[in-house]
């Protein structure tokens, strides 16, 4: 989608959307191409799935660590 279309009805500015899309593009989660005067953006779903799996692993590690901390604190 174009920035104009993505920003339609959004509560943030086009500039904010553009800034976030560029950040996603830098890490390989989005890509853009120029068609005429517009830049069309798309999410890279495979990369997003990989990122989700990684974040799920980190979440599980934090859950284990927090459970250990809870058990230690509640031991007394």
N, CA, C and O atoms as a Maestro MAE file, in Angstrom:
{
 s_m_m2io_version
 :::
 2.0.0
}

f_m_ct {
 s_m_title
 :::
 protein
 m_atom[304] {
  # First column is atom index #
  i_m_mmod_type
  r_m_x_coord
  r_m_y_coord
  r_m_z_coord
  i_m_residue_number
  s_m_chain_name
  s_m_pdb_residue_name
  s_m_pdb_atom_name
  i_m_atomic_number
  :::
  1 25 0.831 -1.174 0.000 1 A "UNK " " N  " 7
  2 3 0.000 0.000 0.000 1 A "UNK " " CA " 6
  3 2 0.884 1.250 0.000 1 A "UNK " " C  " 6
  4 15 2.043 1.212 0.412 1 A "UNK " " O  " 8
  5 25 0.325 2.318 -0.457 2 A "UNK " " N  " 7
  6 3 1.036 3.590 -0.442 2 A "UNK " " CA " 6
  7 2 0.911 4.226 0.946 2 A "UNK " " C  " 6
  8 15 0.044 3.848 1.734 2 A "UNK " " O  " 8
  9 25 1.770 5.178 1.231 3 A "UNK " " N  " 7
  10 3 1.706 5.900 2.503 3 A "UNK " " CA " 6
  11 2 0.355 6.600 2.640 3 A "UNK " " C  " 6
  12 15 -0.248 6.593 3.714 3 A "UNK " " O  " 8
  13 25 -0.112 7.196 1.561 4 A "UNK " " N  " 7
  14 3 -1.406 7.895 1.616 4 A "UNK " " CA " 6
  15 2 -2.513 6.932 2.023 4 A "UNK " " C  " 6
  16 15 -3.364 7.267 2.846 4 A "UNK " " O  " 8
  17 25 -2.497 5.763 1.458 5 A "UNK " " N  " 7
  18 3 -3.535 4.775 1.784 5 A "UNK " " CA " 6
  19 2 -3.376 4.242 3.203 5 A "UNK " " C  " 6
  20 15 -4.364 4.037 3.909 5 A "UNK " " O  " 8
  21 25 -2.133 4.018 3.617 6 A "UNK " " N  " 7
  22 3 -1.888 3.546 4.975 6 A "UNK " " CA " 6
  23 2 -2.295 4.591 6.016 6 A "UNK " " C  " 6
  24 15 -2.777 4.244 7.094 6 A "UNK " " O  " 8
  25 25 -2.100 5.859 5.691 7 A "UNK " " N  " 7
  26 3 -2.396 6.937 6.634 7 A "UNK " " CA " 6
  27 2 -3.878 7.294 6.670 7 A "UNK " " C  " 6
  28 15 -4.331 7.953 7.605 7 A "UNK " " O  " 8
  29 25 -4.627 6.873 5.677 8 A "UNK " " N  " 7
  30 3 -6.048 7.206 5.620 8 A "UNK " " CA " 6
  31 2 -6.770 6.649 6.847 8 A "UNK " " C  " 6
  32 15 -6.832 5.435 7.042 8 A "UNK " " O  " 8
  33 25 -7.304 7.532 7.656 9 A "UNK " " N  " 7
  34 3 -8.034 7.132 8.843 9 A "UNK " " CA " 6
  35 2 -7.162 6.806 10.045 9 A "UNK " " C  " 6
  36 15 -7.680 6.462 11.107 9 A "UNK " " O  " 8
  37 25 -5.856 6.907 9.894 10 A "UNK " " N  " 7
  38 3 -4.954 6.601 11.009 10 A "UNK " " CA " 6
  39 2 -4.871 7.792 11.961 10 A "UNK " " C  " 6
  40 15 -5.118 8.934 11.575 10 A "UNK " " O  " 8
  41 25 -4.525 7.506 13.189 11 A "UNK " " N  " 7
  42 3 -4.419 8.567 14.187 11 A "UNK " " CA " 6
  43 2 -3.004 9.136 14.269 11 A "UNK " " C  " 6
  44 15 -2.716 9.964 15.133 11 A "UNK " " O  " 8
  45 25 -2.125 8.697 13.374 12 A "UNK " " N  " 7
  46 3 -0.758 9.210 13.328 12 A "UNK " " CA " 6
  47 2 -0.507 9.849 11.968 12 A "UNK " " C  " 6
  48 15 -1.254 9.619 11.017 12 A "UNK " " O  " 8
  49 25 0.534 10.639 11.885 13 A "UNK " " N  " 7
  50 3 0.838 11.368 10.649 13 A "UNK " " CA " 6
  51 2 1.479 10.461 9.610 13 A "UNK " " C  " 6
  52 15 1.967 9.375 9.923 13 A "UNK " " O  " 8
  53 25 1.468 10.926 8.376 14 A "UNK " " N  " 7
  54 3 2.161 10.197 7.308 14 A "UNK " " CA " 6
  55 2 3.644 10.098 7.606 14 A "UNK " " C  " 6
  56 15 4.275 9.074 7.345 14 A "UNK " " O  " 8
  57 25 4.203 11.180 8.159 15 A "UNK " " N  " 7
  58 3 5.628 11.177 8.489 15 A "UNK " " CA " 6
  59 2 5.948 10.095 9.519 15 A "UNK " " C  " 6
  60 15 6.976 9.425 9.419 15 A "UNK " " O  " 8
  61 25 5.081 9.925 10.496 16 A "UNK " " N  " 7
  62 3 5.304 8.890 11.511 16 A "UNK " " CA " 6
  63 2 5.227 7.499 10.885 16 A "UNK " " C  " 6
  64 15 6.042 6.628 11.191 16 A "UNK " " O  " 8
  65 25 4.258 7.300 10.022 17 A "UNK " " N  " 7
  66 3 4.116 6.004 9.343 17 A "UNK " " CA " 6
  67 2 5.347 5.734 8.486 17 A "UNK " " C  " 6
  68 15 5.880 4.624 8.491 17 A "UNK " " O  " 8
  69 25 5.794 6.740 7.756 18 A "UNK " " N  " 7
  70 3 6.981 6.598 6.911 18 A "UNK " " CA " 6
  71 2 8.198 6.238 7.746 18 A "UNK " " C  " 6
  72 15 8.970 5.356 7.369 18 A "UNK " " O  " 8
  73 25 8.376 6.907 8.870 19 A "UNK " " N  " 7
  74 3 9.519 6.640 9.750 19 A "UNK " " CA " 6
  75 2 9.494 5.189 10.234 19 A "UNK " " C  " 6
  76 15 10.530 4.524 10.245 19 A "UNK " " O  " 8
  77 25 8.325 4.696 10.633 20 A "UNK " " N  " 7
  78 3 8.220 3.317 11.106 20 A "UNK " " CA " 6
  79 2 8.462 2.320 9.980 20 A "UNK " " C  " 6
  80 15 9.110 1.293 10.186 20 A "UNK " " O  " 8
  81 25 7.950 2.616 8.802 21 A "UNK " " N  " 7
  82 3 8.168 1.708 7.672 21 A "UNK " " CA " 6
  83 2 9.640 1.633 7.293 21 A "UNK " " C  " 6
  84 15 10.139 0.562 6.946 21 A "UNK " " O  " 8
  85 25 10.336 2.759 7.356 22 A "UNK " " N  " 7
  86 3 11.775 2.746 7.068 22 A "UNK " " CA " 6
  87 2 12.523 1.911 8.109 22 A "UNK " " C  " 6
  88 15 13.467 1.197 7.769 22 A "UNK " " O  " 8
  89 25 12.109 1.997 9.367 23 A "UNK " " N  " 7
  90 3 12.738 1.173 10.411 23 A "UNK " " CA " 6
  91 2 12.483 -0.306 10.139 23 A "UNK " " C  " 6
  92 15 13.390 -1.127 10.273 23 A "UNK " " O  " 8
  93 25 11.253 -0.651 9.758 24 A "UNK " " N  " 7
  94 3 10.934 -2.043 9.423 24 A "UNK " " CA " 6
  95 2 11.724 -2.511 8.206 24 A "UNK " " C  " 6
  96 15 12.156 -3.662 8.144 24 A "UNK " " O  " 8
  97 25 11.909 -1.618 7.243 25 A "UNK " " N  " 7
  98 3 12.667 -1.965 6.043 25 A "UNK " " CA " 6
  99 2 14.138 -2.222 6.381 25 A "UNK " " C  " 6
  100 15 14.752 -3.131 5.823 25 A "UNK " " O  " 8
  101 25 14.700 -1.432 7.287 26 A "UNK " " N  " 7
  102 3 16.106 -1.597 7.674 26 A "UNK " " CA " 6
  103 2 16.382 -2.972 8.266 26 A "UNK " " C  " 6
  104 15 17.475 -3.512 8.091 26 A "UNK " " O  " 8
  105 25 15.409 -3.542 8.961 27 A "UNK " " N  " 7
  106 3 15.614 -4.856 9.575 27 A "UNK " " CA " 6
  107 2 15.016 -5.985 8.746 27 A "UNK " " C  " 6
  108 15 14.983 -7.133 9.191 27 A "UNK " " O  " 8
  109 25 14.548 -5.669 7.551 28 A "UNK " " N  " 7
  110 3 14.082 -6.696 6.631 28 A "UNK " " CA " 6
  111 2 12.654 -7.163 6.829 28 A "UNK " " C  " 6
  112 15 12.266 -8.195 6.282 28 A "UNK " " O  " 8
  113 25 11.852 -6.419 7.608 29 A "UNK " " N  " 7
  114 3 10.467 -6.836 7.842 29 A "UNK " " CA " 6
  115 2 9.480 -6.208 6.864 29 A "UNK " " C  " 6
  116 15 8.322 -6.619 6.797 29 A "UNK " " O  " 8
  117 25 9.936 -5.216 6.109 30 A "UNK " " N  " 7
  118 3 9.098 -4.577 5.093 30 A "UNK " " CA " 6
  119 2 9.991 -4.231 3.913 30 A "UNK " " C  " 6
  120 15 11.214 -4.173 4.038 30 A "UNK " " O  " 8
  121 25 9.372 -4.005 2.782 31 A "UNK " " N  " 7
  122 3 10.129 -3.545 1.615 31 A "UNK " " CA " 6
  123 2 9.241 -2.608 0.811 31 A "UNK " " C  " 6
  124 15 8.014 -2.635 0.906 31 A "UNK " " O  " 8
  125 25 9.905 -1.783 0.021 32 A "UNK " " N  " 7
  126 3 9.158 -0.817 -0.771 32 A "UNK " " CA " 6
  127 2 9.644 -0.850 -2.209 32 A "UNK " " C  " 6
  128 15 10.764 -1.267 -2.504 32 A "UNK " " O  " 8
  129 25 8.781 -0.405 -3.080 33 A "UNK " " N  " 7
  130 3 9.144 -0.258 -4.487 33 A "UNK " " CA " 6
  131 2 8.446 0.985 -5.017 33 A "UNK " " C  " 6
  132 15 7.375 1.365 -4.544 33 A "UNK " " O  " 8
  133 25 9.058 1.597 -5.988 34 A "UNK " " N  " 7
  134 3 8.495 2.802 -6.559 34 A "UNK " " CA " 6
  135 2 7.683 2.442 -7.791 34 A "UNK " " C  " 6
  136 15 8.172 1.765 -8.696 34 A "UNK " " O  " 8
  137 25 6.437 2.902 -7.815 35 A "UNK " " N  " 7
  138 3 5.568 2.730 -8.975 35 A "UNK " " CA " 6
  139 2 5.071 4.125 -9.340 35 A "UNK " " C  " 6
  140 15 4.230 4.704 -8.653 35 A "UNK " " O  " 8
  141 25 5.603 4.639 -10.417 36 A "UNK " " N  " 7
  142 3 5.277 6.014 -10.784 36 A "UNK " " CA " 6
  143 2 5.818 6.965 -9.739 36 A "UNK " " C  " 6
  144 15 7.000 6.919 -9.399 36 A "UNK " " O  " 8
  145 25 4.956 7.827 -9.232 37 A "UNK " " N  " 7
  146 3 5.368 8.792 -8.208 37 A "UNK " " CA " 6
  147 2 5.184 8.266 -6.798 37 A "UNK " " C  " 6
  148 15 5.585 8.921 -5.835 37 A "UNK " " O  " 8
  149 25 4.583 7.093 -6.662 38 A "UNK " " N  " 7
  150 3 4.297 6.559 -5.337 38 A "UNK " " CA " 6
  151 2 5.281 5.470 -4.944 38 A "UNK " " C  " 6
  152 15 5.833 4.761 -5.785 38 A "UNK " " O  " 8
  153 25 5.477 5.365 -3.656 39 A "UNK " " N  " 7
  154 3 6.248 4.264 -3.104 39 A "UNK " " CA " 6
  155 2 5.244 3.314 -2.464 39 A "UNK " " C  " 6
  156 15 4.462 3.704 -1.597 39 A "UNK " " O  " 8
  157 25 5.278 2.066 -2.906 40 A "UNK " " N  " 7
  158 3 4.364 1.040 -2.414 40 A "UNK " " CA " 6
  159 2 5.109 0.172 -1.410 40 A "UNK " " C  " 6
  160 15 6.219 -0.292 -1.670 40 A "UNK " " O  " 8
  161 25 4.481 -0.036 -0.264 41 A "UNK " " N  " 7
  162 3 5.084 -0.798 0.826 41 A "UNK " " CA " 6
  163 2 4.387 -2.138 0.988 41 A "UNK " " C  " 6
  164 15 3.179 -2.262 0.783 41 A "UNK " " O  " 8
  165 25 5.175 -3.138 1.362 42 A "UNK " " N  " 7
  166 3 4.608 -4.446 1.674 42 A "UNK " " CA " 6
  167 2 5.385 -5.059 2.835 42 A "UNK " " C  " 6
  168 15 6.590 -4.852 2.983 42 A "UNK " " O  " 8
  169 25 4.671 -5.807 3.642 43 A "UNK " " N  " 7
  170 3 5.309 -6.520 4.744 43 A "UNK " " CA " 6
  171 2 5.860 -7.835 4.230 43 A "UNK " " C  " 6
  172 15 5.265 -8.468 3.357 43 A "UNK " " O  " 8
  173 25 6.976 -8.237 4.762 44 A "UNK " " N  " 7
  174 3 7.585 -9.508 4.393 44 A "UNK " " CA " 6
  175 2 7.129 -10.539 5.422 44 A "UNK " " C  " 6
  176 15 7.735 -10.688 6.483 44 A "UNK " " O  " 8
  177 25 6.054 -11.245 5.089 45 A "UNK " " N  " 7
  178 3 5.374 -12.111 6.057 45 A "UNK " " CA " 6
  179 2 6.274 -13.232 6.587 45 A "UNK " " C  " 6
  180 15 6.181 -13.588 7.762 45 A "UNK " " O  " 8
  181 25 7.134 -13.786 5.746 46 A "UNK " " N  " 7
  182 3 8.023 -14.847 6.228 46 A "UNK " " CA " 6
  183 2 8.961 -14.299 7.294 46 A "UNK " " C  " 6
  184 15 9.181 -14.935 8.325 46 A "UNK " " O  " 8
  185 25 9.511 -13.119 7.042 47 A "UNK " " N  " 7
  186 3 10.407 -12.498 8.025 47 A "UNK " " CA " 6
  187 2 9.653 -12.149 9.311 47 A "UNK " " C  " 6
  188 15 10.197 -12.272 10.408 47 A "UNK " " O  " 8
  189 25 8.397 -11.714 9.167 48 A "UNK " " N  " 7
  190 3 7.589 -11.410 10.349 48 A "UNK " " CA " 6
  191 2 7.343 -12.667 11.174 48 A "UNK " " C  " 6
  192 15 7.372 -12.619 12.404 48 A "UNK " " O  " 8
  193 25 7.102 -13.789 10.506 49 A "UNK " " N  " 7
  194 3 6.916 -15.064 11.220 49 A "UNK " " CA " 6
  195 2 8.179 -15.453 11.972 49 A "UNK " " C  " 6
  196 15 8.109 -15.933 13.103 49 A "UNK " " O  " 8
  197 25 9.331 -15.247 11.348 50 A "UNK " " N  " 7
  198 3 10.603 -15.547 12.001 50 A "UNK " " CA " 6
  199 2 10.790 -14.657 13.231 50 A "UNK " " C  " 6
  200 15 11.228 -15.128 14.280 50 A "UNK " " O  " 8
  201 25 10.460 -13.378 13.098 51 A "UNK " " N  " 7
  202 3 10.574 -12.447 14.221 51 A "UNK " " CA " 6
  203 2 9.636 -12.864 15.347 51 A "UNK " " C  " 6
  204 15 10.012 -12.803 16.518 51 A "UNK " " O  " 8
  205 25 8.419 -13.288 15.008 52 A "UNK " " N  " 7
  206 3 7.455 -13.721 16.023 52 A "UNK " " CA " 6
  207 2 7.968 -14.931 16.786 52 A "UNK " " C  " 6
  208 15 7.834 -14.992 18.008 52 A "UNK " " O  " 8
  209 25 8.557 -15.898 16.081 53 A "UNK " " N  " 7
  210 3 9.112 -17.080 16.736 53 A "UNK " " CA " 6
  211 2 10.222 -16.681 17.703 53 A "UNK " " C  " 6
  212 15 10.296 -17.198 18.818 53 A "UNK " " O  " 8
  213 25 11.079 -15.762 17.276 54 A "UNK " " N  " 7
  214 3 12.173 -15.298 18.122 54 A "UNK " " CA " 6
  215 2 11.629 -14.601 19.370 54 A "UNK " " C  " 6
  216 15 12.099 -14.852 20.480 54 A "UNK " " O  " 8
  217 25 10.641 -13.731 19.185 55 A "UNK " " N  " 7
  218 3 10.043 -13.034 20.325 55 A "UNK " " CA " 6
  219 2 9.333 -13.998 21.267 55 A "UNK " " C  " 6
  220 15 9.345 -13.796 22.481 55 A "UNK " " O  " 8
  221 25 8.716 -15.041 20.723 56 A "UNK " " N  " 7
  222 3 8.080 -16.062 21.559 56 A "UNK " " CA " 6
  223 2 9.119 -16.782 22.430 56 A "UNK " " C  " 6
  224 15 8.862 -17.069 23.599 56 A "UNK " " O  " 8
  225 25 10.292 -17.071 21.851 57 A "UNK " " N  " 7
  226 3 11.357 -17.723 22.614 57 A "UNK " " CA " 6
  227 2 11.823 -16.831 23.765 57 A "UNK " " C  " 6
  228 15 12.007 -17.296 24.890 57 A "UNK " " O  " 8
  229 25 12.010 -15.558 23.470 58 A "UNK " " N  " 7
  230 3 12.432 -14.616 24.514 58 A "UNK " " CA " 6
  231 2 11.371 -14.532 25.599 58 A "UNK " " C  " 6
  232 15 11.696 -14.500 26.786 58 A "UNK " " O  " 8
  233 25 10.111 -14.495 25.201 59 A "UNK " " N  " 7
  234 3 9.016 -14.433 26.171 59 A "UNK " " CA " 6
  235 2 9.028 -15.651 27.085 59 A "UNK " " C  " 6
  236 15 8.833 -15.520 28.294 59 A "UNK " " O  " 8
  237 25 9.253 -16.822 26.526 60 A "UNK " " N  " 7
  238 3 9.310 -18.046 27.333 60 A "UNK " " CA " 6
  239 2 10.479 -18.002 28.307 60 A "UNK " " C  " 6
  240 15 10.349 -18.427 29.456 60 A "UNK " " O  " 8
  241 25 11.620 -17.489 27.853 61 A "UNK " " N  " 7
  242 3 12.779 -17.378 28.733 61 A "UNK " " CA " 6
  243 2 12.487 -16.437 29.900 61 A "UNK " " C  " 6
  244 15 12.869 -16.716 31.037 61 A "UNK " " O  " 8
  245 25 11.815 -15.332 29.622 62 A "UNK " " N  " 7
  246 3 11.453 -14.399 30.682 62 A "UNK " " CA " 6
  247 2 10.456 -15.037 31.645 62 A "UNK " " C  " 6
  248 15 10.555 -14.839 32.856 62 A "UNK " " O  " 8
  249 25 9.506 -15.792 31.126 63 A "UNK " " N  " 7
  250 3 8.542 -16.477 31.993 63 A "UNK " " CA " 6
  251 2 9.252 -17.417 32.965 63 A "UNK " " C  " 6
  252 15 8.926 -17.446 34.152 63 A "UNK " " O  " 8
  253 25 10.214 -18.180 32.468 64 A "UNK " " N  " 7
  254 3 10.962 -19.109 33.308 64 A "UNK " " CA " 6
  255 2 11.745 -18.332 34.370 64 A "UNK " " C  " 6
  256 15 11.732 -18.696 35.545 64 A "UNK " " O  " 8
  257 25 12.426 -17.260 33.949 65 A "UNK " " N  " 7
  258 3 13.219 -16.471 34.892 65 A "UNK " " CA " 6
  259 2 12.333 -15.829 35.956 65 A "UNK " " C  " 6
  260 15 12.692 -15.819 37.134 65 A "UNK " " O  " 8
  261 25 11.188 -15.296 35.556 66 A "UNK " " N  " 7
  262 3 10.279 -14.673 36.522 66 A "UNK " " CA " 6
  263 2 9.682 -15.689 37.473 66 A "UNK " " C  " 6
  264 15 9.484 -15.383 38.649 66 A "UNK " " O  " 8
  265 25 9.392 -16.875 37.004 67 A "UNK " " N  " 7
  266 3 8.884 -17.933 37.881 67 A "UNK " " CA " 6
  267 2 9.938 -18.345 38.915 67 A "UNK " " C  " 6
  268 15 9.614 -18.584 40.079 67 A "UNK " " O  " 8
  269 25 11.198 -18.425 38.482 68 A "UNK " " N  " 7
  270 3 12.285 -18.721 39.430 68 A "UNK " " CA " 6
  271 2 12.402 -17.618 40.474 68 A "UNK " " C  " 6
  272 15 12.575 -17.896 41.661 68 A "UNK " " O  " 8
  273 25 12.308 -16.369 40.033 69 A "UNK " " N  " 7
  274 3 12.391 -15.240 40.961 69 A "UNK " " CA " 6
  275 2 11.213 -15.262 41.936 69 A "UNK " " C  " 6
  276 15 11.397 -15.035 43.132 69 A "UNK " " O  " 8
  277 25 10.014 -15.531 41.439 70 A "UNK " " N  " 7
  278 3 8.828 -15.609 42.310 70 A "UNK " " CA " 6
  279 2 9.006 -16.703 43.362 70 A "UNK " " C  " 6
  280 15 8.708 -16.491 44.537 70 A "UNK " " O  " 8
  281 25 9.486 -17.861 42.945 71 A "UNK " " N  " 7
  282 3 9.689 -18.968 43.880 71 A "UNK " " CA " 6
  283 2 10.728 -18.593 44.925 71 A "UNK " " C  " 6
  284 15 10.570 -18.932 46.098 71 A "UNK " " O  " 8
  285 25 11.766 -17.914 44.532 72 A "UNK " " N  " 7
  286 3 12.810 -17.484 45.473 72 A "UNK " " CA " 6
  287 2 12.257 -16.483 46.478 72 A "UNK " " C  " 6
  288 15 12.508 -16.601 47.678 72 A "UNK " " O  " 8
  289 25 11.511 -15.507 45.999 73 A "UNK " " N  " 7
  290 3 10.955 -14.447 46.873 73 A "UNK " " CA " 6
  291 2 9.911 -15.004 47.822 73 A "UNK " " C  " 6
  292 15 9.849 -14.603 48.984 73 A "UNK " " O  " 8
  293 25 9.087 -15.929 47.335 74 A "UNK " " N  " 7
  294 3 8.013 -16.463 48.151 74 A "UNK " " CA " 6
  295 2 8.450 -17.597 49.073 74 A "UNK " " C  " 6
  296 15 7.643 -18.107 49.850 74 A "UNK " " O  " 8
  297 25 9.695 -17.987 48.997 75 A "UNK " " N  " 7
  298 3 10.203 -19.081 49.811 75 A "UNK " " CA " 6
  299 2 10.141 -18.766 51.303 75 A "UNK " " C  " 6
  300 15 9.948 -19.671 52.114 75 A "UNK " " O  " 8
  301 25 10.297 -17.533 51.664 76 A "UNK " " N  " 7
  302 3 10.314 -17.153 53.088 76 A "UNK " " CA " 6
  303 2 8.958 -17.116 53.666 76 A "UNK " " C  " 6
  304 15 8.799 -16.815 54.849 76 A "UNK " " O  " 8
  :::
 }
 m_bond[303] {
  # First column is bond index #
  i_m_from
  i_m_to
  i_m_order
  :::
  1 1 2 1
  2 2 3 1
  3 3 4 2
  4 3 5 1
  5 5 6 1
  6 6 7 1
  7 7 8 2
  8 7 9 1
  9 9 10 1
  10 10 11 1
  11 11 12 2
  12 11 13 1
  13 13 14 1
  14 14 15 1
  15 15 16 2
  16 15 17 1
  17 17 18 1
  18 18 19 1
  19 19 20 2
  20 19 21 1
  21 21 22 1
  22 22 23 1
  23 23 24 2
  24 23 25 1
  25 25 26 1
  26 26 27 1
  27 27 28 2
  28 27 29 1
  29 29 30 1
  30 30 31 1
  31 31 32 2
  32 31 33 1
  33 33 34 1
  34 34 35 1
  35 35 36 2
  36 35 37 1
  37 37 38 1
  38 38 39 1
  39 39 40 2
  40 39 41 1
  41 41 42 1
  42 42 43 1
  43 43 44 2
  44 43 45 1
  45 45 46 1
  46 46 47 1
  47 47 48 2
  48 47 49 1
  49 49 50 1
  50 50 51 1
  51 51 52 2
  52 51 53 1
  53 53 54 1
  54 54 55 1
  55 55 56 2
  56 55 57 1
  57 57 58 1
  58 58 59 1
  59 59 60 2
  60 59 61 1
  61 61 62 1
  62 62 63 1
  63 63 64 2
  64 63 65 1
  65 65 66 1
  66 66 67 1
  67 67 68 2
  68 67 69 1
  69 69 70 1
  70 70 71 1
  71 71 72 2
  72 71 73 1
  73 73 74 1
  74 74 75 1
  75 75 76 2
  76 75 77 1
  77 77 78 1
  78 78 79 1
  79 79 80 2
  80 79 81 1
  81 81 82 1
  82 82 83 1
  83 83 84 2
  84 83 85 1
  85 85 86 1
  86 86 87 1
  87 87 88 2
  88 87 89 1
  89 89 90 1
  90 90 91 1
  91 91 92 2
  92 91 93 1
  93 93 94 1
  94 94 95 1
  95 95 96 2
  96 95 97 1
  97 97 98 1
  98 98 99 1
  99 99 100 2
  100 99 101 1
  101 101 102 1
  102 102 103 1
  103 103 104 2
  104 103 105 1
  105 105 106 1
  106 106 107 1
  107 107 108 2
  108 107 109 1
  109 109 110 1
  110 110 111 1
  111 111 112 2
  112 111 113 1
  113 113 114 1
  114 114 115 1
  115 115 116 2
  116 115 117 1
  117 117 118 1
  118 118 119 1
  119 119 120 2
  120 119 121 1
  121 121 122 1
  122 122 123 1
  123 123 124 2
  124 123 125 1
  125 125 126 1
  126 126 127 1
  127 127 128 2
  128 127 129 1
  129 129 130 1
  130 130 131 1
  131 131 132 2
  132 131 133 1
  133 133 134 1
  134 134 135 1
  135 135 136 2
  136 135 137 1
  137 137 138 1
  138 138 139 1
  139 139 140 2
  140 139 141 1
  141 141 142 1
  142 142 143 1
  143 143 144 2
  144 143 145 1
  145 145 146 1
  146 146 147 1
  147 147 148 2
  148 147 149 1
  149 149 150 1
  150 150 151 1
  151 151 152 2
  152 151 153 1
  153 153 154 1
  154 154 155 1
  155 155 156 2
  156 155 157 1
  157 157 158 1
  158 158 159 1
  159 159 160 2
  160 159 161 1
  161 161 162 1
  162 162 163 1
  163 163 164 2
  164 163 165 1
  165 165 166 1
  166 166 167 1
  167 167 168 2
  168 167 169 1
  169 169 170 1
  170 170 171 1
  171 171 172 2
  172 171 173 1
  173 173 174 1
  174 174 175 1
  175 175 176 2
  176 175 177 1
  177 177 178 1
  178 178 179 1
  179 179 180 2
  180 179 181 1
  181 181 182 1
  182 182 183 1
  183 183 184 2
  184 183 185 1
  185 185 186 1
  186 186 187 1
  187 187 188 2
  188 187 189 1
  189 189 190 1
  190 190 191 1
  191 191 192 2
  192 191 193 1
  193 193 194 1
  194 194 195 1
  195 195 196 2
  196 195 197 1
  197 197 198 1
  198 198 199 1
  199 199 200 2
  200 199 201 1
  201 201 202 1
  202 202 203 1
  203 203 204 2
  204 203 205 1
  205 205 206 1
  206 206 207 1
  207 207 208 2
  208 207 209 1
  209 209 210 1
  210 210 211 1
  211 211 212 2
  212 211 213 1
  213 213 214 1
  214 214 215 1
  215 215 216 2
  216 215 217 1
  217 217 218 1
  218 218 219 1
  219 219 220 2
  220 219 221 1
  221 221 222 1
  222 222 223 1
  223 223 224 2
  224 223 225 1
  225 225 226 1
  226 226 227 1
  227 227 228 2
  228 227 229 1
  229 229 230 1
  230 230 231 1
  231 231 232 2
  232 231 233 1
  233 233 234 1
  234 234 235 1
  235 235 236 2
  236 235 237 1
  237 237 238 1
  238 238 239 1
  239 239 240 2
  240 239 241 1
  241 241 242 1
  242 242 243 1
  243 243 244 2
  244 243 245 1
  245 245 246 1
  246 246 247 1
  247 247 248 2
  248 247 249 1
  249 249 250 1
  250 250 251 1
  251 251 252 2
  252 251 253 1
  253 253 254 1
  254 254 255 1
  255 255 256 2
  256 255 257 1
  257 257 258 1
  258 258 259 1
  259 259 260 2
  260 259 261 1
  261 261 262 1
  262 262 263 1
  263 263 264 2
  264 263 265 1
  265 265 266 1
  266 266 267 1
  267 267 268 2
  268 267 269 1
  269 269 270 1
  270 270 271 1
  271 271 272 2
  272 271 273 1
  273 273 274 1
  274 274 275 1
  275 275 276 2
  276 275 277 1
  277 277 278 1
  278 278 279 1
  279 279 280 2
  280 279 281 1
  281 281 282 1
  282 282 283 1
  283 283 284 2
  284 283 285 1
  285 285 286 1
  286 286 287 1
  287 287 288 2
  288 287 289 1
  289 289 290 1
  290 290 291 1
  291 291 292 2
  292 291 293 1
  293 293 294 1
  294 294 295 1
  295 295 296 2
  296 295 297 1
  297 297 298 1
  298 298 299 1
  299 299 300 2
  300 299 301 1
  301 301 302 1
  302 302 303 1
  303 303 304 2
  :::
 }
}
